[in-house]
XYZ file of C-alpha atoms in Angstrom:
556
model
C 163.212 72.272 46.791
C 159.543 72.476 45.516
C 160.885 71.907 41.986
C 162.643 68.648 43.177
C 159.749 67.519 44.836
C 157.477 67.909 41.982
C 159.922 65.950 39.929
C 159.772 63.027 42.302
C 156.019 63.230 42.246
C 156.070 63.003 38.423
C 158.578 60.306 38.463
C 156.401 58.153 40.846
C 153.159 58.873 38.721
C 155.158 57.838 35.633
C 156.330 54.575 37.192
C 152.702 53.842 38.441
C 151.289 54.459 35.032
C 153.619 52.377 33.222
C 153.531 49.369 35.495
C 149.912 49.458 36.766
C 148.663 48.520 33.217
C 149.744 44.821 33.841
C 147.289 44.067 36.878
C 147.764 40.189 36.593
C 151.507 40.649 37.027
C 151.188 43.150 39.844
C 148.850 40.926 41.678
C 150.612 37.567 41.024
C 151.700 35.927 44.278
C 155.465 34.806 44.315
C 155.958 32.365 47.054
C 159.228 33.038 48.836
C 159.084 31.015 51.951
C 156.833 28.074 50.992
C 156.721 25.466 48.215
C 154.128 25.835 45.477
C 153.531 24.455 41.930
C 155.637 27.312 40.375
C 158.665 26.684 42.601
C 158.603 23.140 43.644
C 160.302 21.701 40.280
C 163.390 23.908 39.567
C 166.398 22.511 41.295
C 167.851 19.071 41.208
C 167.077 18.645 44.752
C 163.371 19.411 43.939
C 163.233 16.775 41.364
C 165.172 14.070 43.489
C 162.667 14.765 46.307
C 159.855 14.015 43.937
C 161.455 10.874 42.769
C 161.960 9.865 46.468
C 158.211 10.141 46.904
C 157.814 7.716 44.157
C 159.835 5.257 46.118
C 157.792 5.966 49.237
C 154.466 5.630 47.573
C 155.590 2.125 46.133
C 156.694 1.091 49.587
C 153.269 1.943 50.958
C 151.627 0.018 48.033
C 153.629 -3.046 48.889
C 154.034 -2.958 52.679
C 151.536 -0.818 54.434
C 149.509 -1.783 57.598
C 146.454 -1.837 55.213
C 145.347 -5.372 54.561
C 144.920 -4.231 50.897
C 148.708 -4.138 50.521
C 148.834 -7.927 51.077
C 145.861 -8.703 48.699
C 148.326 -10.427 46.066
C 149.055 -13.257 48.692
C 145.654 -13.889 50.093
C 143.202 -15.919 48.109
C 145.981 -17.458 45.622
C 147.194 -20.953 45.378
C 149.569 -20.387 48.160
C 147.708 -18.569 51.013
C 144.207 -18.190 52.278
C 142.290 -16.441 55.117
C 143.421 -18.333 58.042
C 140.293 -17.944 60.073
C 138.091 -19.066 57.191
C 135.590 -16.345 57.299
C 134.228 -14.226 54.352
C 136.285 -11.319 55.523
C 136.828 -9.343 52.274
C 140.001 -7.481 53.175
C 141.597 -10.900 53.408
C 139.973 -12.685 50.660
C 137.863 -14.832 52.679
C 135.367 -14.531 49.805
C 136.096 -13.385 46.236
C 132.769 -11.894 45.826
C 133.095 -9.723 48.836
C 136.794 -8.820 48.276
C 136.312 -7.822 44.706
C 133.264 -5.487 45.231
C 133.404 -2.487 43.046
C 132.590 -0.356 46.049
C 135.139 -2.155 48.279
C 138.397 -1.043 49.647
C 140.791 -3.301 48.001
C 140.206 -2.492 44.366
C 140.246 1.246 45.331
C 143.258 1.108 47.194
C 145.430 -0.298 44.307
C 143.713 1.755 41.702
C 144.273 5.229 43.539
C 147.645 4.159 44.876
C 148.838 3.207 41.315
C 147.559 6.181 39.736
C 149.153 8.347 42.419
C 152.549 6.844 41.288
C 151.603 7.587 37.742
C 150.556 11.167 38.406
C 153.730 11.914 40.273
C 155.792 10.373 37.457
C 154.051 12.355 34.838
C 154.611 15.652 36.742
C 158.194 15.022 36.972
C 158.630 14.004 33.473
C 156.644 17.131 31.944
C 158.372 19.556 34.333
C 161.855 18.305 33.465
C 162.506 21.039 30.731
C 162.114 23.711 33.456
C 164.736 22.029 35.587
C 167.964 24.051 36.478
C 170.426 21.280 36.003
C 172.415 19.359 33.237
C 170.847 17.266 30.415
C 172.538 14.152 31.951
C 170.974 14.607 35.347
C 167.564 15.284 33.621
C 167.940 11.956 31.810
C 168.646 10.118 35.005
C 165.567 11.644 36.674
C 163.390 10.834 33.696
C 164.559 7.263 33.592
C 163.654 6.730 37.326
C 160.213 8.453 36.887
C 159.539 6.251 33.731
C 160.369 3.131 35.535
C 157.876 3.850 38.215
C 155.257 4.657 35.715
C 155.937 1.441 33.908
C 155.590 -0.684 37.063
C 152.385 1.155 38.081
C 150.942 0.274 34.773
C 152.281 -3.188 34.915
C 150.167 -3.836 38.122
C 147.064 -1.945 36.505
C 146.972 -3.973 33.278
C 147.136 -7.381 35.047
C 144.713 -6.461 37.586
C 142.167 -4.414 35.522
C 142.934 -5.064 31.886
C 142.874 -1.796 29.689
C 142.916 1.304 31.808
C 143.118 5.057 31.116
C 146.636 5.823 29.644
C 147.916 8.905 31.030
C 151.357 10.204 30.104
C 151.139 13.779 30.790
C 150.501 15.824 33.899
C 146.820 16.200 34.616
C 146.674 19.839 36.000
C 142.866 20.349 36.229
C 140.003 18.097 36.909
C 139.040 15.684 34.285
C 135.637 13.797 33.818
C 136.247 12.267 30.387
C 138.585 9.307 30.780
C 138.475 6.251 28.604
C 140.021 2.876 28.868
C 143.034 2.222 26.392
C 143.472 -1.228 25.177
C 145.520 -3.726 26.972
C 147.849 -3.894 24.240
C 148.443 -0.030 24.354
C 149.180 -0.301 28.030
C 151.790 -3.127 27.453
C 153.340 -1.087 24.725
C 153.785 1.924 27.008
C 155.201 -0.296 29.708
C 157.889 -1.639 27.158
C 158.660 1.906 26.061
C 159.219 3.247 29.600
C 161.030 0.140 30.780
C 163.211 0.359 27.827
C 164.142 4.024 28.361
C 164.969 3.142 31.972
C 167.058 0.246 31.083
C 169.029 2.292 28.693
C 169.704 5.271 31.029
C 169.576 4.099 34.683
C 173.013 3.367 36.272
C 174.531 -0.043 36.589
C 173.828 -1.957 39.886
C 177.119 -1.087 41.514
C 176.456 2.595 40.824
C 173.366 2.944 42.753
C 172.622 3.183 46.617
C 170.892 0.449 48.430
C 167.220 0.562 47.603
C 167.570 2.485 44.340
C 166.716 0.965 41.020
C 169.316 0.167 38.554
C 169.289 -0.562 34.784
C 169.097 -4.247 35.934
C 165.677 -3.750 37.647
C 164.348 -2.089 34.538
C 165.721 -5.172 32.318
C 163.721 -7.419 34.511
C 160.516 -5.553 34.041
C 161.203 -5.390 30.435
C 161.792 -9.178 30.152
C 158.517 -9.889 31.932
C 156.716 -7.641 29.597
C 158.205 -9.214 26.398
C 157.027 -12.589 27.685
C 153.553 -11.188 27.816
C 153.948 -10.044 24.274
C 155.500 -13.437 23.390
C 158.699 -11.878 22.306
C 160.712 -14.649 23.543
C 164.117 -13.627 22.305
C 163.829 -10.158 23.560
C 162.827 -11.382 27.026
C 165.720 -13.740 26.938
C 168.133 -11.043 26.096
C 166.899 -8.727 28.744
C 166.964 -11.462 31.430
C 170.451 -12.306 30.287
C 171.769 -8.764 30.890
C 170.862 -9.494 34.626
C 172.127 -12.955 34.851
C 175.347 -12.245 32.998
C 176.287 -9.087 34.940
C 179.461 -10.032 36.859
C 178.161 -8.079 39.814
C 175.163 -10.609 40.239
C 175.057 -14.084 41.579
C 173.291 -16.320 43.870
C 174.482 -16.671 47.448
C 175.602 -20.062 47.999
C 177.522 -19.819 51.171
C 176.388 -18.600 54.801
C 176.771 -14.854 55.277
C 175.655 -12.014 57.369
C 174.389 -11.233 60.735
C 173.582 -14.811 61.888
C 175.949 -16.819 59.800
C 177.779 -18.190 62.847
C 174.289 -19.525 64.212
C 172.461 -22.655 63.206
C 170.615 -22.241 59.743
C 171.410 -22.296 56.161
C 172.107 -19.707 53.239
C 168.511 -19.385 52.414
C 167.622 -18.316 56.003
C 170.510 -15.908 55.980
C 168.962 -14.179 53.029
C 166.203 -12.788 55.150
C 167.915 -11.889 58.478
C 168.326 -8.392 59.603
C 170.929 -6.396 57.731
C 171.403 -9.060 55.071
C 169.176 -7.946 52.299
C 171.193 -5.257 50.761
C 174.296 -5.403 48.443
C 176.231 -3.529 50.971
C 176.067 -6.637 53.144
C 177.642 -8.662 50.475
C 174.408 -9.892 49.079
C 174.872 -10.275 45.245
C 171.555 -11.723 44.448
C 169.645 -8.628 45.808
C 168.527 -6.515 42.767
C 166.131 -4.130 44.352
C 165.173 -3.870 48.128
C 162.682 -1.747 50.119
C 164.587 0.278 52.579
C 163.071 0.152 56.218
C 164.586 1.532 59.341
C 163.197 1.411 62.972
C 162.422 4.683 64.757
C 164.024 6.894 61.903
C 161.979 9.642 60.171
C 160.733 8.074 56.940
C 162.165 4.710 58.053
C 158.764 3.053 58.240
C 159.074 1.005 61.167
C 158.442 1.748 64.937
C 159.502 0.154 68.200
C 156.691 1.692 69.929
C 153.773 0.117 68.042
C 152.872 -1.536 64.794
C 153.828 0.438 61.744
C 154.503 -0.569 58.105
C 155.303 -4.016 56.819
C 152.578 -6.165 58.545
C 153.753 -9.545 57.333
C 154.971 -10.838 60.685
C 151.442 -9.832 62.150
C 149.505 -11.324 59.272
C 151.366 -14.475 58.646
C 152.834 -15.648 61.851
C 150.706 -17.582 64.370
C 148.906 -16.390 67.534
C 150.630 -19.127 69.448
C 150.842 -17.111 72.552
C 147.194 -17.836 73.200
C 147.602 -21.654 73.192
C 146.877 -23.871 76.085
C 147.993 -27.464 76.655
C 145.868 -30.763 76.701
C 144.976 -29.928 80.320
C 143.683 -26.663 79.346
C 146.461 -24.882 81.402
C 148.671 -22.016 80.322
C 151.358 -23.531 78.293
C 153.063 -20.576 76.440
C 155.181 -17.961 78.191
C 153.954 -15.373 75.375
C 154.811 -14.021 71.982
C 158.557 -14.534 71.554
C 161.388 -13.553 69.223
C 162.259 -17.077 68.186
C 161.782 -19.805 65.621
C 159.248 -21.454 67.834
C 156.947 -18.512 68.238
C 157.796 -16.409 65.341
C 157.222 -13.086 66.886
C 153.748 -11.552 67.530
C 151.600 -12.863 64.864
C 147.665 -12.990 64.782
C 147.112 -15.929 62.440
C 145.561 -14.254 59.412
C 147.620 -15.664 56.384
C 147.719 -19.586 56.334
C 149.418 -21.686 53.554
C 147.181 -23.761 51.362
C 147.551 -27.614 51.749
C 149.333 -27.448 48.296
C 151.867 -24.876 49.530
C 152.238 -26.604 52.872
C 152.708 -30.142 51.786
C 151.989 -31.185 48.181
C 154.600 -28.681 46.785
C 157.489 -30.157 48.696
C 156.595 -33.868 48.166
C 159.529 -35.026 46.195
C 162.173 -33.004 48.135
C 160.592 -32.661 51.342
C 163.766 -33.527 53.573
C 166.605 -32.063 51.231
C 165.039 -28.748 49.835
C 166.511 -26.250 52.218
C 163.600 -23.745 51.494
C 161.459 -26.440 53.522
C 164.109 -26.687 56.176
C 163.078 -26.178 59.874
C 164.723 -22.824 59.645
C 162.723 -21.659 56.760
C 159.425 -23.474 56.961
C 158.551 -23.760 60.669
C 156.392 -27.010 61.134
C 156.199 -27.477 64.746
C 155.572 -25.604 67.865
C 156.619 -26.613 71.301
C 154.979 -25.661 74.602
C 157.674 -23.296 76.320
C 155.990 -22.808 79.775
C 158.220 -24.646 82.247
C 155.206 -24.728 84.606
C 153.096 -26.754 82.102
C 153.326 -30.640 82.353
C 153.639 -30.557 78.614
C 156.616 -28.326 78.641
C 158.749 -28.970 75.472
C 156.057 -31.264 73.811
C 154.688 -30.741 70.404
C 151.508 -28.801 70.222
C 150.964 -30.147 66.808
C 151.161 -33.744 68.191
C 149.292 -32.863 71.479
C 146.932 -30.019 70.803
C 145.094 -28.267 73.683
C 141.429 -27.506 73.557
C 141.548 -24.154 71.996
C 143.882 -25.309 69.128
C 141.415 -28.159 68.333
C 138.465 -25.774 68.433
C 140.302 -23.041 66.454
C 142.793 -24.570 64.266
C 143.959 -21.080 62.905
C 145.936 -20.336 66.009
C 148.697 -22.382 64.633
C 149.846 -23.487 61.192
C 153.167 -24.041 59.510
C 154.747 -20.628 58.786
C 157.602 -19.025 56.848
C 160.325 -17.534 58.944
C 161.360 -15.081 56.337
C 158.522 -12.732 57.487
C 159.793 -12.268 60.969
C 163.069 -11.567 62.582
C 163.701 -14.106 65.279
C 166.243 -13.126 67.994
C 166.587 -9.780 66.037
C 163.579 -7.727 67.145
C 164.302 -4.082 68.223
C 165.376 -3.882 71.682
C 162.441 -1.596 72.641
C 159.963 -4.387 71.743
C 161.199 -6.678 74.370
C 159.439 -7.004 77.615
C 161.972 -9.420 78.673
C 164.923 -9.814 76.253
C 166.603 -12.745 78.170
C 163.549 -14.804 77.413
C 162.695 -13.096 74.067
C 159.411 -11.958 75.213
C 157.902 -9.282 73.002
C 155.349 -6.674 74.016
C 152.094 -5.836 72.344
C 153.791 -3.363 69.901
C 155.519 -6.004 67.825
C 154.072 -7.287 64.691
C 155.923 -5.825 61.911
C 158.793 -7.373 59.934
C 161.720 -5.510 61.335
C 164.121 -5.605 58.360
C 164.416 -4.431 54.849
C 162.449 -6.520 52.381
C 162.976 -7.595 48.832
C 161.209 -6.320 45.823
C 163.402 -8.305 43.423
C 166.011 -11.119 43.730
C 167.991 -12.719 41.084
C 166.499 -16.085 41.333
C 163.233 -14.598 39.904
C 165.103 -13.357 36.768
C 166.331 -17.056 36.330
C 162.702 -18.272 36.530
C 161.618 -15.476 34.184
C 164.230 -16.352 31.751
C 163.112 -20.196 31.956
C 159.631 -18.986 31.288
C 160.821 -17.409 28.098
C 162.809 -20.385 27.069
C 159.699 -22.532 27.588
C 157.740 -20.163 25.289
C 160.258 -20.400 22.655
C 160.363 -24.259 23.064
C 163.844 -24.616 24.376
C 163.132 -26.853 27.201
C 166.731 -27.849 27.984
C 167.722 -24.140 28.584
C 164.675 -23.627 30.627
C 165.544 -26.624 32.779
C 169.111 -25.121 33.159
C 167.849 -21.911 34.480
C 165.341 -23.535 36.941
C 168.138 -26.072 37.956
C 170.494 -23.002 39.034
C 167.855 -21.997 41.655
C 167.309 -25.597 42.675
C 170.804 -26.486 43.021
C 171.300 -23.643 45.579
C 168.291 -24.973 47.512
C 169.846 -28.627 47.367
C 166.707 -29.755 45.367
C 166.563 -32.561 42.960
C 167.219 -31.208 39.247
C 164.317 -30.793 36.930
C 164.509 -32.739 33.550
C 163.666 -30.705 30.519
C 160.569 -32.900 29.687
C 159.102 -31.979 33.044
C 159.267 -28.149 32.479
C 155.710 -26.646 31.979
C 154.405 -23.243 32.997
C 152.798 -24.848 36.068
C 156.280 -26.165 37.004
C 157.725 -22.871 36.810
C 154.870 -21.418 38.827
C 155.508 -24.221 41.429
C 159.289 -23.233 41.532
C 158.506 -19.560 41.944
C 156.280 -20.669 45.052
C 159.065 -22.530 46.776
C 161.685 -19.912 45.968
C 159.698 -16.582 46.117
C 156.887 -17.136 48.651
C 155.727 -13.968 50.171
C 158.069 -12.037 48.107
C 156.738 -11.923 44.690
C 153.290 -10.504 44.197
C 151.739 -13.828 43.552
C 148.439 -12.703 42.214
C 150.125 -10.630 39.581
C 152.102 -13.599 38.513
C 149.085 -15.851 38.141
C 147.237 -13.191 36.391
C 149.920 -12.442 34.064
C 150.342 -16.175 33.158
C 146.485 -16.643 32.918
C 146.619 -19.229 35.770
C 144.874 -17.497 38.697
C 141.218 -18.909 38.479
C 142.569 -22.493 37.543
C 145.268 -22.769 40.276
C 142.859 -21.338 43.072
C 140.259 -23.837 42.061
C 142.818 -26.619 42.243
C 144.845 -25.595 45.473
C 142.935 -23.317 47.435
C 139.967 -25.028 49.276
C 138.510 -21.848 50.965
C 138.214 -19.973 47.822
C 137.831 -22.772 45.157
C 133.992 -22.531 45.424
C 133.720 -18.714 45.464
C 136.068 -17.700 42.722
C 134.370 -17.054 39.339
C 135.970 -16.815 35.859
C 135.394 -13.047 35.693
C 137.597 -12.606 38.797
C 140.580 -13.009 36.557
C 140.142 -9.216 36.309
C 139.457 -6.860 39.205
C 136.379 -4.371 38.866
C 137.041 -0.784 38.183
C 136.213 1.010 41.364
C 132.504 2.204 41.218
C 133.306 5.721 42.409
C 135.801 6.268 39.518
C 133.094 5.277 36.897
C 130.495 7.520 38.472
C 132.889 10.558 38.647
C 133.741 10.067 35.119
C 130.604 11.869 33.724
C 131.889 12.796 30.445
C 133.944 9.801 29.408
C 133.313 6.060 29.006
C 135.013 4.121 31.777
C 133.327 0.719 31.127
C 133.195 -1.757 33.883
C 134.734 -5.142 33.570
C 132.208 -8.027 32.902
C 130.735 -9.800 35.736
C 130.712 -6.831 38.148
């Protein structure tokens, strides 16, 4: 017995001596019941979750409650700060808004680099993934698409920026700015990989990027490089796909009610391909009261377009100074629960539509609401036009009502929990979001992008043909080849893609921001400077970069 016990002691001592020499291995913590950097990127589900986060981060960038999400609409040729203050977060003043220590520039810089960081981590850790090479290629294609689209925003907003294509695993203070050309080249490389390896549009779920979305980004970037034939080829892949096409007949959730096909494009449930919408290329997915769905029926959350753009008409009184409005209502008269922050410029309100004011359906009463009727039966002015007969508070504060676009609200389709009286359509104070999915990209934008490439190549007839596909659906007068200019294309983008495209990015990409703001935006014409064609690098980023050379843009 003693001999056996001694043997066990000897064996234990031997094991201790032969294993204790590797103290680092002995002390290494192996997480078994929580995620860490060592076990978060192994399975396909791990990587797919990380890619899902890229979608979520991009959605936050475009549709968060933060005013900075809508910075690409305020202060352009189309929209201005409705209350005409110097409010920086709404571009009331360019010098206030584009402050190196301000929130707008930091919001976009940090959000975009967060997307790039997430994409780089995914790409660098793919070799450790426990799944097939085909699955790894698909994950890489999605990650590279998001890296490309993040750099796309960065390069047009800030110019040359630090170019990061690998995971940053420790603090760095030595960043330098790559050239604008190097960033553009990287966008092309990533978008081309995505276009070659992402599935076709019929093979992806609603909200997921397909090869066509990557081709659109590729075409846009080729235009920046003035590679017209390559841009035309990439855009043509999308346009010629048998699974895409403009919607020309009424469809979807309100098709049996008065309206038109353009109105239908923006009604609840109509945005995705699963609804039969063949011109939807990429759609932000939003659900009400669903975890991760982004929208809430108990308070404002996500996608603040209704709140920002629709008017605060529920405060209006009639010419006698009496209460003339029942309240915020879910209809085409009131437009939900807006607060009157984002107003159309005179150019976008009137000038842009002059030649086709009556026949262009994008300017129809269903899509561009140009009147408001007093709706309180107790008012002597009931059912009269507040535009024609304004009350004292509208006269004193003209921001309380202005023509607005119905695409940012959901008339008659707000979530049930937001109604204080559904029979009357009255909404409670929790309303204010846009309660539907929202477009990132529709096919008309690809037609107008290809027209831009044809214009660059000097093929004006082909450019006009593409523009006229879009205009024909809108019942607008065809444009003649000799009328096609970059400004005409920008005008047509404004008519078709209002509050969908990132207007500031488009104007910066085409070099037209400062010129068109001075021409068409009375509020900002006097405070935009030439150097505002680029945003400032956030001051905190420069100060923290003590061992690098992160130069500030001129003028700041």
